[in-house]
PDB file of C-alpha atoms in Angstrom:
ATOM      1  CA  UNK N1314      14.605  22.795  -5.701  1.00 49.00           C
ATOM      2  CA  UNK N1315      18.191  23.554  -7.050  1.00 61.00           C
ATOM      3  CA  UNK N1316      18.065  23.373 -10.939  1.00 87.00           C
ATOM      4  CA  UNK N1317      21.817  23.872 -11.359  1.00 90.00           C
ATOM      5  CA  UNK N1318      24.650  24.045  -8.784  1.00 92.00           C
ATOM      6  CA  UNK N1319      28.207  24.335  -8.726  1.00 91.00           C
ATOM      7  CA  UNK N1320      30.730  24.734  -6.225  1.00 89.00           C
ATOM      8  CA  UNK N1321      30.484  28.336  -5.636  1.00 92.00           C
ATOM      9  CA  UNK N1322      26.567  28.774  -7.266  1.00 95.00           C
ATOM     10  CA  UNK N1323      23.395  27.493  -6.793  1.00 96.00           C
ATOM     11  CA  UNK N1324      20.251  28.336  -9.168  1.00 96.00           C
ATOM     12  CA  UNK N1325      16.706  28.225  -8.425  1.00 95.00           C
ATOM     13  CA  UNK N1326      13.766  29.212 -10.455  1.00 89.00           C
ATOM     14  CA  UNK N1327      13.231  32.380  -8.899  1.00 90.00           C
ATOM     15  CA  UNK N1328      16.559  33.068  -7.110  1.00 95.00           C
ATOM     16  CA  UNK N1329      20.114  31.781  -6.802  1.00 96.00           C
ATOM     17  CA  UNK N1330      22.552  31.275  -3.987  1.00 97.00           C
ATOM     18  CA  UNK N1331      26.150  32.109  -4.069  1.00 96.00           C
ATOM     19  CA  UNK N1332      29.081  31.254  -1.744  1.00 96.00           C
ATOM     20  CA  UNK N1333      30.172  34.389   0.031  1.00 96.00           C
ATOM     21  CA  UNK N1334      33.802  34.280  -0.659  1.00 92.00           C
ATOM     22  CA  UNK N1335      34.351  36.928   2.138  1.00 93.00           C
ATOM     23  CA  UNK N1336      33.846  34.247   4.792  1.00 94.00           C
ATOM     24  CA  UNK N1337      36.224  31.615   3.277  1.00 89.00           C
ATOM     25  CA  UNK N1338      38.190  29.731   4.313  1.00 88.00           C
ATOM     26  CA  UNK N1339      36.807  30.062   8.152  1.00 95.00           C
ATOM     27  CA  UNK N1340      33.259  29.271   7.304  1.00 95.00           C
ATOM     28  CA  UNK N1341      31.460  28.123   4.084  1.00 96.00           C
ATOM     29  CA  UNK N1342      28.053  30.606   3.947  1.00 97.00           C
ATOM     30  CA  UNK N1343      25.650  30.635   1.147  1.00 98.00           C
ATOM     31  CA  UNK N1344      23.432  33.804   0.578  1.00 98.00           C
ATOM     32  CA  UNK N1345      20.365  33.962  -1.428  1.00 98.00           C
ATOM     33  CA  UNK N1346      20.239  36.856  -4.117  1.00 98.00           C
ATOM     34  CA  UNK N1347      16.963  37.427  -5.730  1.00 96.00           C
ATOM     35  CA  UNK N1348      17.468  40.832  -7.107  1.00 98.00           C
ATOM     36  CA  UNK N1349      19.835  42.844  -9.506  1.00 98.00           C
ATOM     37  CA  UNK N1350      20.620  45.172  -6.588  1.00 98.00           C
ATOM     38  CA  UNK N1351      21.624  42.276  -3.805  1.00 98.00           C
ATOM     39  CA  UNK N1352      23.846  40.870  -6.970  1.00 98.00           C
ATOM     40  CA  UNK N1353      25.392  44.261  -7.219  1.00 98.00           C
ATOM     41  CA  UNK N1354      25.997  44.733  -3.444  1.00 98.00           C
ATOM     42  CA  UNK N1355      27.341  41.365  -3.416  1.00 98.00           C
ATOM     43  CA  UNK N1356      30.327  41.818  -6.212  1.00 97.00           C
ATOM     44  CA  UNK N1357      31.128  45.448  -4.724  1.00 97.00           C
ATOM     45  CA  UNK N1358      31.672  43.798  -1.395  1.00 97.00           C
ATOM     46  CA  UNK N1359      33.834  40.841  -2.971  1.00 94.00           C
ATOM     47  CA  UNK N1360      31.262  38.465  -1.666  1.00 96.00           C
ATOM     48  CA  UNK N1361      31.126  37.258  -5.194  1.00 95.00           C
ATOM     49  CA  UNK N1362      34.077  37.366  -6.773  1.00 91.00           C
ATOM     50  CA  UNK N1363      35.885  35.743  -9.815  1.00 89.00           C
ATOM     51  CA  UNK N1364      35.788  36.324 -13.610  1.00 89.00           C
ATOM     52  CA  UNK N1365      33.332  33.503 -13.981  1.00 91.00           C
ATOM     53  CA  UNK N1366      31.366  33.396 -10.994  1.00 94.00           C
ATOM     54  CA  UNK N1367      30.753  37.160 -11.658  1.00 96.00           C
ATOM     55  CA  UNK N1368      29.543  36.561 -15.378  1.00 96.00           C
ATOM     56  CA  UNK N1369      27.506  33.622 -14.542  1.00 96.00           C
ATOM     57  CA  UNK N1370      25.752  35.114 -11.728  1.00 97.00           C
ATOM     58  CA  UNK N1371      24.792  38.235 -13.607  1.00 98.00           C
ATOM     59  CA  UNK N1372      23.348  35.917 -16.586  1.00 98.00           C
ATOM     60  CA  UNK N1373      20.994  34.357 -14.412  1.00 98.00           C
ATOM     61  CA  UNK N1374      20.247  37.478 -12.142  1.00 98.00           C
ATOM     62  CA  UNK N1375      19.509  39.258 -15.537  1.00 98.00           C
ATOM     63  CA  UNK N1376      16.918  35.955 -17.037  1.00 98.00           C
ATOM     64  CA  UNK N1377      15.492  35.582 -13.318  1.00 97.00           C
ATOM     65  CA  UNK N1378      14.522  39.276 -13.680  1.00 98.00           C
ATOM     66  CA  UNK N1379      13.069  39.302 -17.145  1.00 98.00           C
ATOM     67  CA  UNK N1380      10.674  36.442 -15.642  1.00 96.00           C
ATOM     68  CA  UNK N1381       9.216  39.059 -13.586  1.00 96.00           C
ATOM     69  CA  UNK N1382       9.666  42.069 -15.425  1.00 97.00           C
ATOM     70  CA  UNK N1383       8.702  43.837 -18.610  1.00 96.00           C
ATOM     71  CA  UNK N1384      11.219  43.686 -21.584  1.00 96.00           C
ATOM     72  CA  UNK N1385      11.335  47.128 -21.902  1.00 96.00           C
ATOM     73  CA  UNK N1386      13.468  47.450 -18.325  1.00 97.00           C
ATOM     74  CA  UNK N1387      15.931  44.403 -19.536  1.00 98.00           C
ATOM     75  CA  UNK N1388      18.605  46.571 -21.293  1.00 98.00           C
ATOM     76  CA  UNK N1389      18.591  49.091 -18.045  1.00 98.00           C
ATOM     77  CA  UNK N1390      19.116  46.374 -15.823  1.00 99.00           C
ATOM     78  CA  UNK N1391      21.697  44.634 -18.291  1.00 99.00           C
ATOM     79  CA  UNK N1392      23.540  48.016 -18.031  1.00 99.00           C
ATOM     80  CA  UNK N1393      23.627  48.293 -14.329  1.00 98.00           C
ATOM     81  CA  UNK N1394      25.182  44.916 -13.965  1.00 99.00           C
ATOM     82  CA  UNK N1395      27.561  46.007 -16.470  1.00 98.00           C
ATOM     83  CA  UNK N1396      28.828  48.904 -14.553  1.00 98.00           C
ATOM     84  CA  UNK N1397      29.245  47.074 -11.401  1.00 98.00           C
ATOM     85  CA  UNK N1398      32.430  45.909 -12.566  1.00 96.00           C
ATOM     86  CA  UNK N1399      33.161  47.476 -15.559  1.00 94.00           C
ATOM     87  CA  UNK N1400      36.683  45.610 -16.348  1.00 93.00           C
ATOM     88  CA  UNK N1401      34.882  41.988 -15.551  1.00 92.00           C
ATOM     89  CA  UNK N1402      35.717  40.222 -19.142  1.00 93.00           C
ATOM     90  CA  UNK N1403      33.440  37.294 -18.244  1.00 94.00           C
ATOM     91  CA  UNK N1404      30.571  39.802 -17.473  1.00 97.00           C
ATOM     92  CA  UNK N1405      30.798  41.492 -20.521  1.00 98.00           C
ATOM     93  CA  UNK N1406      30.720  38.075 -21.994  1.00 98.00           C
ATOM     94  CA  UNK N1407      27.974  36.843 -20.689  1.00 98.00           C
ATOM     95  CA  UNK N1408      25.792  40.045 -20.892  1.00 99.00           C
ATOM     96  CA  UNK N1409      26.371  40.452 -24.384  1.00 99.00           C
ATOM     97  CA  UNK N1410      25.586  36.677 -24.963  1.00 99.00           C
ATOM     98  CA  UNK N1411      21.846  37.279 -22.661  1.00 99.00           C
ATOM     99  CA  UNK N1412      21.315  40.570 -24.532  1.00 99.00           C
ATOM    100  CA  UNK N1413      21.514  38.376 -28.031  1.00 98.00           C
ATOM    101  CA  UNK N1414      18.451  37.041 -26.952  1.00 97.00           C
ATOM    102  CA  UNK N1415      16.024  39.783 -25.737  1.00 98.00           C
ATOM    103  CA  UNK N1416      14.183  39.981 -28.856  1.00 98.00           C
ATOM    104  CA  UNK N1417      13.695  36.071 -28.390  1.00 98.00           C
ATOM    105  CA  UNK N1418      11.801  36.527 -25.087  1.00 97.00           C
ATOM    106  CA  UNK N1419      12.716  35.702 -21.018  1.00 97.00           C
ATOM    107  CA  UNK N1420      12.443  31.775 -21.882  1.00 96.00           C
ATOM    108  CA  UNK N1421      15.432  32.533 -24.082  1.00 97.00           C
ATOM    109  CA  UNK N1422      17.247  34.566 -21.676  1.00 97.00           C
ATOM    110  CA  UNK N1423      16.943  31.298 -19.364  1.00 96.00           C
ATOM    111  CA  UNK N1424      18.226  29.184 -21.562  1.00 96.00           C
ATOM    112  CA  UNK N1425      20.957  30.987 -22.790  1.00 98.00           C
ATOM    113  CA  UNK N1426      22.053  31.536 -18.913  1.00 97.00           C
ATOM    114  CA  UNK N1427      21.882  27.438 -18.767  1.00 96.00           C
ATOM    115  CA  UNK N1428      24.047  27.221 -21.836  1.00 97.00           C
ATOM    116  CA  UNK N1429      26.621  29.614 -20.392  1.00 97.00           C
ATOM    117  CA  UNK N1430      26.678  27.691 -17.124  1.00 96.00           C
ATOM    118  CA  UNK N1431      27.627  24.534 -19.329  1.00 95.00           C
ATOM    119  CA  UNK N1432      30.097  26.074 -21.232  1.00 95.00           C
ATOM    120  CA  UNK N1433      31.853  27.624 -18.005  1.00 92.00           C
ATOM    121  CA  UNK N1434      31.706  24.128 -16.608  1.00 92.00           C
ATOM    122  CA  UNK N1435      33.610  22.377 -19.473  1.00 93.00           C
ATOM    123  CA  UNK N1436      36.032  25.350 -19.441  1.00 89.00           C
ATOM    124  CA  UNK N1437      36.841  24.911 -15.660  1.00 85.00           C
ATOM    125  CA  UNK N1438      37.401  21.029 -16.457  1.00 88.00           C
ATOM    126  CA  UNK N1439      39.936  21.533 -19.308  1.00 89.00           C
ATOM    127  CA  UNK N1440      41.565  24.276 -17.200  1.00 84.00           C
ATOM    128  CA  UNK N1441      41.709  21.576 -14.337  1.00 83.00           C
ATOM    129  CA  UNK N1442      42.947  18.867 -16.535  1.00 89.00           C
ATOM    130  CA  UNK N1443      45.796  20.834 -18.297  1.00 88.00           C
ATOM    131  CA  UNK N1444      46.736  22.081 -14.944  1.00 84.00           C
ATOM    132  CA  UNK N1445      46.809  19.035 -13.358  1.00 87.00           C
ATOM    133  CA  UNK N1446      49.839  17.552 -15.691  1.00 88.00           C
ATOM    134  CA  UNK N1447      51.853  20.628 -14.560  1.00 89.00           C
ATOM    135  CA  UNK N1448      51.753  19.737 -10.903  1.00 91.00           C
ATOM    136  CA  UNK N1449      53.478  17.244  -8.974  1.00 92.00           C
ATOM    137  CA  UNK N1450      51.992  16.044  -5.564  1.00 92.00           C
ATOM    138  CA  UNK N1451      52.092  19.101  -2.774  1.00 93.00           C
ATOM    139  CA  UNK N1452      52.423  21.640  -5.383  1.00 91.00           C
ATOM    140  CA  UNK N1453      50.540  24.797  -3.997  1.00 86.00           C
ATOM    141  CA  UNK N1454      49.141  27.067  -6.673  1.00 80.00           C
ATOM    142  CA  UNK N1455      48.483  30.565  -6.126  1.00 76.00           C
ATOM    143  CA  UNK N1456      45.651  32.023  -8.857  1.00 72.00           C
ATOM    144  CA  UNK N1457      45.182  35.489 -10.182  1.00 70.00           C
ATOM    145  CA  UNK N1458      41.700  36.535 -11.669  1.00 65.00           C
ATOM    146  CA  UNK N1459      40.287  33.463 -13.140  1.00 60.00           C
ATOM    147  CA  UNK N1460      40.336  30.516 -10.258  1.00 62.00           C
ATOM    148  CA  UNK N1461      37.555  28.762 -12.147  1.00 62.00           C
ATOM    149  CA  UNK N1462      35.581  26.591  -9.975  1.00 62.00           C
ATOM    150  CA  UNK N1463      36.337  26.903  -6.225  1.00 60.00           C
TER     151      UNK N1463
END
């Protein structure tokens, strides 16, 4: 059962699925990700890309890891996620927010990841609304870095 979903991310209790962006626009392929290592591979190979998706997916990977592993391992995993794409601002923002919850336990990490998801959804909506006012019918847009929700 999907607990949260956007255009490029589906979150389940024990894993997530991402829309493989290396396959677009020819195919829409959803790939299961159930470990920090799988997430790192996807980011390094650009299957997960775009600042918001990188940050949010890392937050959920960390929360899901925390639910199954001892708290003593959480910082190491967070550091490894950071090192995967050290210039990704959203990744740092999301992991900073997650680390601030470490002392409160795994449940707090899951709640924080969900809050980050909703925050991003609202930001993408505002970005789309503001951008829509600038576009005429038939205009095309080339984005750089932050694409928002696909």
